[in-house]
Coordinates of N, CA, C and O in Angstrom, one line a residue:
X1 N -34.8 114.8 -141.0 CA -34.4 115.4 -139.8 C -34.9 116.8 -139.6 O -35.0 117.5 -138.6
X2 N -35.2 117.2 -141.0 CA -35.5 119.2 -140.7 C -36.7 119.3 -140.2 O -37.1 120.3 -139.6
X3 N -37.8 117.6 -140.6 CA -39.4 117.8 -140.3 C -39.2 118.3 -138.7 O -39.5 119.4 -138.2
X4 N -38.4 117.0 -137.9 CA -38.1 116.8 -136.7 C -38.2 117.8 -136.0 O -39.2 118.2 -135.4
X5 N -36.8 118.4 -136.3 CA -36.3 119.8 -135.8 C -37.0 121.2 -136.1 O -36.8 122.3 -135.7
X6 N -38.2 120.5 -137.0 CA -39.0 121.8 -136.8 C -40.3 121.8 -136.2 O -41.0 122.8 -135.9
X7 N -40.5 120.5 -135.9 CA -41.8 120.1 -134.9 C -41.2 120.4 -133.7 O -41.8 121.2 -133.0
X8 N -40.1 119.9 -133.3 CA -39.5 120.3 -131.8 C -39.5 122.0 -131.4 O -40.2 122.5 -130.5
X9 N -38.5 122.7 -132.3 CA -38.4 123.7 -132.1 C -39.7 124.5 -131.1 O -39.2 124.6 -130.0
X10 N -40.8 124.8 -131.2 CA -41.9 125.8 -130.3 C -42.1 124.6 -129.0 O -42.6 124.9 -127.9
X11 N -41.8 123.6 -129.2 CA -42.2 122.8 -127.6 C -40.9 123.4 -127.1 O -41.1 124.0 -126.1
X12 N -39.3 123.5 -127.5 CA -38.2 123.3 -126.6 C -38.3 124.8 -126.2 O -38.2 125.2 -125.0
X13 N -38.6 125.7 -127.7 CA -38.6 127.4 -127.0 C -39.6 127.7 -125.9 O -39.4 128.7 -125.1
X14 N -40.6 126.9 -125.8 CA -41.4 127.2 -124.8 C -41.5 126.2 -123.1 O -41.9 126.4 -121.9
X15 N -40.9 125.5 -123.9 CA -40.7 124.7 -122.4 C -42.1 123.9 -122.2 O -42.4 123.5 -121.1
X16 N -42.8 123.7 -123.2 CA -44.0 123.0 -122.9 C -44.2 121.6 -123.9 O -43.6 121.3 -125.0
X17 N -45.1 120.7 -123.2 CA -45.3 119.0 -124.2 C -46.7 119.0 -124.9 O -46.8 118.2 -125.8
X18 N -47.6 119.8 -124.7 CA -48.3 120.4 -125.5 C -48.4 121.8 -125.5 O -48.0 122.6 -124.6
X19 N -49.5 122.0 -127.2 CA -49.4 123.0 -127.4 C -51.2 123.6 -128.7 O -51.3 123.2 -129.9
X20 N -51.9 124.3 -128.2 CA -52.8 124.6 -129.0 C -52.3 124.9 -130.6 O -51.1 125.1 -131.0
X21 N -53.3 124.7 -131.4 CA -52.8 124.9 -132.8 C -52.4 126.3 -133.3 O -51.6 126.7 -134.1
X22 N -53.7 127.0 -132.4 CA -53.2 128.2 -132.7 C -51.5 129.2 -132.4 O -51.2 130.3 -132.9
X23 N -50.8 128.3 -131.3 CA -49.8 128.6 -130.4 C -48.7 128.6 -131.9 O -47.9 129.3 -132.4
X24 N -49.5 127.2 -132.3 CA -48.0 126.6 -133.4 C -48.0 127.6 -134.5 O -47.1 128.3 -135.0
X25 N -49.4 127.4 -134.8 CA -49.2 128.1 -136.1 C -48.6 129.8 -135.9 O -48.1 130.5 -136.8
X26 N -48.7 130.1 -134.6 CA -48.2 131.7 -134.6 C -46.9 131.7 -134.4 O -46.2 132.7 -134.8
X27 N -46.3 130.5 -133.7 CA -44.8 130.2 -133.8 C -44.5 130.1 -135.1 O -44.1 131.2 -135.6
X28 N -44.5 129.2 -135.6 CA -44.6 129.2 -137.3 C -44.2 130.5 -138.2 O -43.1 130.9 -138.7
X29 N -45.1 130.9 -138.1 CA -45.4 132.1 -139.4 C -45.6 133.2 -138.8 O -46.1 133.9 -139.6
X30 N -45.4 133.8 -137.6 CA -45.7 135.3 -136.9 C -44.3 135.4 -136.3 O -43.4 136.1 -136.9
X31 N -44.0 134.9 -135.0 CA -43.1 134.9 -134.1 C -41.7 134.1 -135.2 O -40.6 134.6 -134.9
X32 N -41.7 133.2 -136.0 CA -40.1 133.2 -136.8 C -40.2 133.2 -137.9 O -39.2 133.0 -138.6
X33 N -41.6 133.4 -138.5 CA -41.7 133.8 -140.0 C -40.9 132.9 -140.6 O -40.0 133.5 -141.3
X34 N -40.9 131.7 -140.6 CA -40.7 130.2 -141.1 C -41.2 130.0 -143.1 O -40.7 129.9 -144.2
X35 N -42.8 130.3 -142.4 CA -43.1 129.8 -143.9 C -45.1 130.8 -143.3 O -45.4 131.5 -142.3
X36 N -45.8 130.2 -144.3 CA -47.6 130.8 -144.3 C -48.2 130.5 -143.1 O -47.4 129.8 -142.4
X37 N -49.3 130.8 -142.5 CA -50.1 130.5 -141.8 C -50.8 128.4 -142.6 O -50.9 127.3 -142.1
X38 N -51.0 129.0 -143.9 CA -51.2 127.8 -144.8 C -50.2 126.6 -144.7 O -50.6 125.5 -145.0
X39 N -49.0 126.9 -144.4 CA -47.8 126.4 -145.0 C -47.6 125.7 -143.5 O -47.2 124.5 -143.5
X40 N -47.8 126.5 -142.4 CA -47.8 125.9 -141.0 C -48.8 124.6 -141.1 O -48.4 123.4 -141.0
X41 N -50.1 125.1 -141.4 CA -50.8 123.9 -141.5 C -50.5 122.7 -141.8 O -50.0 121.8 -141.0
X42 N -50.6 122.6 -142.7 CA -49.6 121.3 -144.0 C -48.4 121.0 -143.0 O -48.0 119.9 -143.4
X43 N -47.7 121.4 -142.2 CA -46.7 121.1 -141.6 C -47.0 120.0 -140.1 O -46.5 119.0 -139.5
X44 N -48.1 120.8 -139.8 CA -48.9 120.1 -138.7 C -49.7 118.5 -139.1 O -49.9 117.5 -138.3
X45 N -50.1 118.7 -140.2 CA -50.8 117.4 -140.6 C -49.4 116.5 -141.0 O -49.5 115.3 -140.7
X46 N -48.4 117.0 -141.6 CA -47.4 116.4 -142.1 C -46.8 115.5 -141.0 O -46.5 114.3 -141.2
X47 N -46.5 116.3 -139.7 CA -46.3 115.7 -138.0 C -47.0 115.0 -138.1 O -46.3 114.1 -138.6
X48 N -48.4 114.5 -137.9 CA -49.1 114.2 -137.3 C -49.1 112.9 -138.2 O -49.1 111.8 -137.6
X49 N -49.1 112.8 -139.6 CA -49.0 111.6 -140.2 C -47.3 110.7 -140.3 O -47.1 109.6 -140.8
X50 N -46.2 111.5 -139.8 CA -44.9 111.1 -139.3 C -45.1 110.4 -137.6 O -44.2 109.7 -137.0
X51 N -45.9 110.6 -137.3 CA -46.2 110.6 -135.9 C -45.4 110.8 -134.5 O -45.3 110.3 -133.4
X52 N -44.9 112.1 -135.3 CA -43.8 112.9 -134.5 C -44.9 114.2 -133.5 O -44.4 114.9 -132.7
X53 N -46.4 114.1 -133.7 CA -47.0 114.7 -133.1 C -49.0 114.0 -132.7 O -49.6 113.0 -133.2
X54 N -49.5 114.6 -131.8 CA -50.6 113.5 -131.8 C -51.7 114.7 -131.3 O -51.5 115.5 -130.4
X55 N -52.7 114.7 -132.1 CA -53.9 116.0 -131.8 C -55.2 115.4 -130.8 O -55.8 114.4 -131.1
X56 N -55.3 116.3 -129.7 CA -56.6 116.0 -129.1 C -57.4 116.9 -128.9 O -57.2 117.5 -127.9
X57 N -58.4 117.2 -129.5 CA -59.4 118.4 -129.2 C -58.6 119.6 -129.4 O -58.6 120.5 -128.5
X58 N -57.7 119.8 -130.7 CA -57.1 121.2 -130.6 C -55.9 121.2 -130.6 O -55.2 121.8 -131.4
X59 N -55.4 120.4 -129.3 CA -54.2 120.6 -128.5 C -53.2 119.3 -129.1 O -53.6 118.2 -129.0
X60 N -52.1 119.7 -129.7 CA -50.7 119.1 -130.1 C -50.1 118.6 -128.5 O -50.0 119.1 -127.4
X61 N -49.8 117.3 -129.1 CA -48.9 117.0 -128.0 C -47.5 116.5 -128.6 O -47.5 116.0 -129.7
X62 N -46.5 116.6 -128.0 CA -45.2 116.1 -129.3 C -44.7 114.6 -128.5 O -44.6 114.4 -127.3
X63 N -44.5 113.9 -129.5 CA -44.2 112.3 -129.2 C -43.1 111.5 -129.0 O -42.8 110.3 -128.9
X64 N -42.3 112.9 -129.1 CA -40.9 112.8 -128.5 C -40.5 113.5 -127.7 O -41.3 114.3 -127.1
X65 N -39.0 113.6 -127.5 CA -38.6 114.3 -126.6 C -37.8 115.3 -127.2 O -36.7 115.0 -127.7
X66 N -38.2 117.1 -127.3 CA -37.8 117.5 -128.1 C -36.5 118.0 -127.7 O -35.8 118.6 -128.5
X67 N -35.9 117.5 -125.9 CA -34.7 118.2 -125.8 C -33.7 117.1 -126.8 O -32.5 117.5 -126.8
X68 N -33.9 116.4 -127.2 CA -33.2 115.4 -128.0 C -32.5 115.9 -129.5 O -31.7 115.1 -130.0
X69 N -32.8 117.0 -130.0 CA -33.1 117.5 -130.9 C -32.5 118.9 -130.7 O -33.0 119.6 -129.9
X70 N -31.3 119.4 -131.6 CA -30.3 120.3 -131.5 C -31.1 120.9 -132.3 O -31.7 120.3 -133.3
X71 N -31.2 122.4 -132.0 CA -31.8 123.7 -133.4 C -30.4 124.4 -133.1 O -29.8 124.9 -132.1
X72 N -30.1 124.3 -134.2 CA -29.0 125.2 -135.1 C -29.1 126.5 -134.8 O -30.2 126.9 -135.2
X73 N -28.5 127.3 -134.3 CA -28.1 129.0 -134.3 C -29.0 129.3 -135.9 O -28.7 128.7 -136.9
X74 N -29.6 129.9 -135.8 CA -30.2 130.7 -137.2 C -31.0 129.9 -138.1 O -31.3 130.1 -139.2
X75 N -31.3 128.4 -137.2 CA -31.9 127.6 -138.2 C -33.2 127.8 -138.8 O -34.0 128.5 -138.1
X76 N -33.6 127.4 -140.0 CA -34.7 127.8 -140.6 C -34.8 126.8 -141.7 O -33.9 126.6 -142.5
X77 N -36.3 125.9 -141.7 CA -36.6 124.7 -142.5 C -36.3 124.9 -143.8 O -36.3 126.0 -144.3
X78 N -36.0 124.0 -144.3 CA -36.0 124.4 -145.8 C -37.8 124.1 -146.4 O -38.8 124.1 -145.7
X79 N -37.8 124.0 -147.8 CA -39.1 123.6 -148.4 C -39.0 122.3 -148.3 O -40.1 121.8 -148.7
X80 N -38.2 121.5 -147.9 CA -38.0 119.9 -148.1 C -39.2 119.6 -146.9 O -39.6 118.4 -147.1
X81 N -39.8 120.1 -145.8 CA -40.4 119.5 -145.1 C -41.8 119.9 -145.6 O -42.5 120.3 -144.7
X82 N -42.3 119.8 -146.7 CA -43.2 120.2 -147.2 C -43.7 119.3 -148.5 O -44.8 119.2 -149.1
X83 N -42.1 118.6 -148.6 CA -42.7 117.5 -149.8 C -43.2 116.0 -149.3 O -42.9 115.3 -148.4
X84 N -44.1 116.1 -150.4 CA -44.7 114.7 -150.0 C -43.9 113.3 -150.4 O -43.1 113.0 -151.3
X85 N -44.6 112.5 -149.2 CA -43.2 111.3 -149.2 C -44.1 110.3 -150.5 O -45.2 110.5 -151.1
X86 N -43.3 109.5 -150.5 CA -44.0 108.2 -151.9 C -45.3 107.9 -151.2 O -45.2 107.6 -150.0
X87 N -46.4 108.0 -151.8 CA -47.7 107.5 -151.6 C -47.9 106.2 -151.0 O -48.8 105.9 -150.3
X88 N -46.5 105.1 -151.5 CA -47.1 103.9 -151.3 C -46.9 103.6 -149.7 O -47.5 103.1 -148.8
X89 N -45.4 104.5 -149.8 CA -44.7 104.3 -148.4 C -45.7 104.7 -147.2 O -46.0 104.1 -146.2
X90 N -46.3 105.9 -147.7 CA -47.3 106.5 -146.9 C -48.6 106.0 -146.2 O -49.3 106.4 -145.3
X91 N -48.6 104.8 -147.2 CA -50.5 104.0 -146.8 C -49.4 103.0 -146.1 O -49.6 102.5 -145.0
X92 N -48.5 102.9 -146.5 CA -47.7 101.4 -145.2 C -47.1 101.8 -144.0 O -46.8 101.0 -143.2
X93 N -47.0 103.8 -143.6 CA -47.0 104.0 -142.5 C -48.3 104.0 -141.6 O -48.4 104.0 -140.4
X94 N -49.1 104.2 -142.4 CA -50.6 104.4 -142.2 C -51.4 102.9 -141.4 O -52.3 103.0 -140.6
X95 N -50.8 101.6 -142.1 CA -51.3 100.9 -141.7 C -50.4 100.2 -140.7 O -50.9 99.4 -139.9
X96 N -49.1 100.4 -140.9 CA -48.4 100.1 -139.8 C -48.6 100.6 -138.2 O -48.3 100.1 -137.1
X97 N -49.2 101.8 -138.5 CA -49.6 102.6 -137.1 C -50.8 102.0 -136.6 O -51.2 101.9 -135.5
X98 N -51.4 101.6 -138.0 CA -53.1 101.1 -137.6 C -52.9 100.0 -136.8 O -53.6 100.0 -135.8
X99 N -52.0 99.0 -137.0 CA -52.1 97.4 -136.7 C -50.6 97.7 -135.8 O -50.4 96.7 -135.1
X100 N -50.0 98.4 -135.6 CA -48.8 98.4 -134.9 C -48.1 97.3 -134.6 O -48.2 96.5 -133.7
X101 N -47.4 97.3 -135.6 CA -46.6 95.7 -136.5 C -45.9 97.0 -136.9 O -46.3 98.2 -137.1
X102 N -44.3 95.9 -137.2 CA -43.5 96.5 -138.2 C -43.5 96.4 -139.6 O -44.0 95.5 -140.2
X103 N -42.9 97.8 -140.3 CA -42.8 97.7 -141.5 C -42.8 96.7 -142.5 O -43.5 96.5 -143.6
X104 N -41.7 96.0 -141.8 CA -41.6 94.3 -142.6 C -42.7 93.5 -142.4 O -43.0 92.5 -143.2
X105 N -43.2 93.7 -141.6 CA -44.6 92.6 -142.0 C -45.9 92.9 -142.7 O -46.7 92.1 -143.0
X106 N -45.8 94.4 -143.0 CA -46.6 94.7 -143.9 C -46.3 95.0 -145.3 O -47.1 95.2 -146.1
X107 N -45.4 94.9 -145.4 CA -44.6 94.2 -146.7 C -44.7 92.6 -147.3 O -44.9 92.2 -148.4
X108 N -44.3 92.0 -145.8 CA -44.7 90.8 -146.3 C -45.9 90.2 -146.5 O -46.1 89.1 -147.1
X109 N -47.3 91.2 -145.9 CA -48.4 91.1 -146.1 C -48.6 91.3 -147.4 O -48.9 90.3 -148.0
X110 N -48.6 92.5 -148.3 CA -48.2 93.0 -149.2 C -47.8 92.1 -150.6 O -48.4 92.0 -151.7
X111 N -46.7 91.7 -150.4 CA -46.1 90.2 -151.1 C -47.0 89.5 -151.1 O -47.6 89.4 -152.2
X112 N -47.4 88.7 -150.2 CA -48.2 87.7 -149.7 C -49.4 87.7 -150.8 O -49.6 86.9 -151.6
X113 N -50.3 88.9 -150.7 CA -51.7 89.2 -151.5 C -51.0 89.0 -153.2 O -51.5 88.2 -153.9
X114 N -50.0 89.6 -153.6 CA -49.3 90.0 -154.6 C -49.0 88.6 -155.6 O -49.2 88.5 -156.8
X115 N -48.4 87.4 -154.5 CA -48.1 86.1 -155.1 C -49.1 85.2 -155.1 O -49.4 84.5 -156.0
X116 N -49.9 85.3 -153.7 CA -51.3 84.2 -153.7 C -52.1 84.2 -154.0 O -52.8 83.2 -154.2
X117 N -52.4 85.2 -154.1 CA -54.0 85.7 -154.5 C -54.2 86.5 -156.2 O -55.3 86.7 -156.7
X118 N -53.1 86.9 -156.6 CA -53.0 87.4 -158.1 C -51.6 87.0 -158.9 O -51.0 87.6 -159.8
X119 N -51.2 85.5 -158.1 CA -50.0 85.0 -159.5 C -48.7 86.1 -159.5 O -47.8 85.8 -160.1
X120 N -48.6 87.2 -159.0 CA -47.7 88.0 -159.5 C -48.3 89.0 -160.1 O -47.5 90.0 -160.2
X121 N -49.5 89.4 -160.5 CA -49.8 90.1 -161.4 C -50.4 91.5 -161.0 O -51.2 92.2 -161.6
X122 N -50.0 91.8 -159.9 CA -50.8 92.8 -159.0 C -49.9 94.1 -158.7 O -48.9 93.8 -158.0
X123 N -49.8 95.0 -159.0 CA -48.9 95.8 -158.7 C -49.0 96.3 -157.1 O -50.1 96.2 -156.5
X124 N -47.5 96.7 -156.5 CA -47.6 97.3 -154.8 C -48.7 98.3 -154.5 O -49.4 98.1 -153.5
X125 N -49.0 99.0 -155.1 CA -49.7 100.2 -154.7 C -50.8 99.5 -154.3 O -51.2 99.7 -153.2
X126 N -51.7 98.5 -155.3 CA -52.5 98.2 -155.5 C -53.0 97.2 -154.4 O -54.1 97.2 -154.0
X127 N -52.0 96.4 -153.8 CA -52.1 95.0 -152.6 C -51.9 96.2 -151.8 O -51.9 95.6 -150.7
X128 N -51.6 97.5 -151.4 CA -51.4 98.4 -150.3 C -52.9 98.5 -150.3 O -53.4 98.1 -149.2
X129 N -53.7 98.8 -151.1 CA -55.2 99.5 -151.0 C -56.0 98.2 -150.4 O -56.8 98.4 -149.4
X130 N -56.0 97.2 -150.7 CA -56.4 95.8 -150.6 C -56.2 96.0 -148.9 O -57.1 96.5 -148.2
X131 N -54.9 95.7 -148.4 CA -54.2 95.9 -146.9 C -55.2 97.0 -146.3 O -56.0 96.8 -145.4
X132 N -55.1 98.0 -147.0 CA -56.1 99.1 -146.4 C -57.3 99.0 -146.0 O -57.7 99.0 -144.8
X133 N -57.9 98.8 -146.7 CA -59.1 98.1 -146.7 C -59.7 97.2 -145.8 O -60.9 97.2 -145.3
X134 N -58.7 96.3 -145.7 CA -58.4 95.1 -145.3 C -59.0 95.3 -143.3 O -59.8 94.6 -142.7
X135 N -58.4 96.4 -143.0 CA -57.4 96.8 -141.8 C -58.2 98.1 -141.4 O -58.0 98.7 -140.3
X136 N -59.6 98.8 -142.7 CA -59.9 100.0 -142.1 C -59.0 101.2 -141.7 O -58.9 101.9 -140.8
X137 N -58.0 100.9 -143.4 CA -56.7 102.2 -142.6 C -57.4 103.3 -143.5 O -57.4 102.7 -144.6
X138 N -58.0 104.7 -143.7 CA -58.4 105.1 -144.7 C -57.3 105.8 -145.8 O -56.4 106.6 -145.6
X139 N -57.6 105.3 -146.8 CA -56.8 105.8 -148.4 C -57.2 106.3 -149.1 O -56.9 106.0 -150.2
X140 N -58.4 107.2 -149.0 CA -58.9 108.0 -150.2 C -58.2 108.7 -150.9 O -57.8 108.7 -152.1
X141 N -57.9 110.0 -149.5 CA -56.5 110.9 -150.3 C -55.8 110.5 -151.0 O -55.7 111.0 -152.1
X142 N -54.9 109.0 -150.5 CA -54.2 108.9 -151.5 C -54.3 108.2 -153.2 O -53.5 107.8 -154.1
X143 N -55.6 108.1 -153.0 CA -56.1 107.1 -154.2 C -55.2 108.3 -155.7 O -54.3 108.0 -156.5
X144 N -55.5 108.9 -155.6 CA -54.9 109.9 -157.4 C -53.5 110.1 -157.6 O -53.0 110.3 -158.7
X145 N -52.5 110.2 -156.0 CA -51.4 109.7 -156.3 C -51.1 108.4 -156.3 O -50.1 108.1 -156.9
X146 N -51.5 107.8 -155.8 CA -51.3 106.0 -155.8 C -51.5 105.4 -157.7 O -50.8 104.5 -158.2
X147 N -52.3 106.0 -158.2 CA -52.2 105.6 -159.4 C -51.9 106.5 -160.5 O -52.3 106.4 -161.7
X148 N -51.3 107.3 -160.1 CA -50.4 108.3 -161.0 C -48.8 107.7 -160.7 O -48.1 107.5 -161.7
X149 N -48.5 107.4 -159.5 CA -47.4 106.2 -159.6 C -47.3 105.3 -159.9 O -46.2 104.7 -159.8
X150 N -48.3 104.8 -160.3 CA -48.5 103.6 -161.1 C -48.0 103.6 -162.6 O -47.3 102.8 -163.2
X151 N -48.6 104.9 -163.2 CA -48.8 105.7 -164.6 C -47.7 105.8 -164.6 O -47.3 105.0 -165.4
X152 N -46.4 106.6 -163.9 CA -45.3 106.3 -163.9 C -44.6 105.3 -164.1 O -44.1 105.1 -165.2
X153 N -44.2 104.6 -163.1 CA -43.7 103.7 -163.0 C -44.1 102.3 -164.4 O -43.7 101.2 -164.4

C-alpha cells in the first residue's frame, strides 16, 4: 500500500493524470525530499512494473485513481517500497500482463509444463522462464535472481 500511496501522492498534489519524469523525480527528492534522485528512479520503474503507472515518450500516466488513496498528514515512504518482490512472482506478473489472463492460469500453466513435460522434476522458477519464453515476456534481468532462489531454496 506505501508503493501505492507514493505513486499517487504528486498526481493528487498536483491535480494532474499525467506527469513528465522529470516533474516526479523533482517531486520525489527536491520538493519532499522522500528519498535520491536515484532512489526516485527505481521507484518509477518499480510503478511501472506493479502497473500502477504506464510511460509514454517521457510522460507517466497513473492507472488509477489517485483520489482513491488517503496520504497521511506527514506521510513519508518507508524503504519497504524499494524492496524487491520474489523474482518468480515477478516473471508471473510479467506474463500475466503480457497475455492478460489471471494469475491462476499462469500457474496452472506453470504446473502443467512442471507435470507433463518433465515428470515433476522441473523446478517453478524454471517452467516460469519456459512460460516466458514461451509468450515473449522478457526475463533476462531476472535470470541471476531466479536462480539464486533456486540456490536457496
Amino acid at each position: 500500500m506505501t508503493l501505492r500511496i507514493t505513486v499517487a501522492a504528486p498526481f493528487r498534489h498536483t491535480r494532474k493524470t499525467a506527469l513528465r519524469r522529470n516533474e516526479l523525480v523533482y517531486y520525489y527528492a527536491l520538493d519532499r525530499k522522500w528519498m535520491s534522485t536515484d532512489q526516485a528512479a527505481v521507484l518509477l520503474r518499480r510503478a511501472e512494473e506493479a502497473g500502477l503507472l504506464r510511460q509514454d515518450n517521457g510522460v507517466f500516466t497513473i492507472l488509477f485513481d489517485p483520489a482513491t488513496e488517503t496520504i497521511p498528514i506527514g506521510f513519508r515512504p518507508t524503504s519497504a517500497i524499494f524492496e524487491t518482490n520474489d523474482p518468480a512472482q515477478e516473471l508471473i506478473g510479467r506474463i500475466m500482463k503480457a497475455r492478460g489472463v489471471p494469475e491462476t492460469e499462469i500457474v496452472a500453466d506453470m504446473n502443467r509444463i512442471i507435470r507433463e513435460q518433465f515428470g515433476g522434476n522441473l523446478l517453478p522458477p524454471a517452467a516460469l522462464v519456459i512460460l516466458a519464453k514461451k509468450y515473449g515476456v522478457p526475463y533476462e534481468d531476472l535470470r541471476e535472481t531466479l536462480v539464486a532462489s533456486v540456490k536457496k531454496g
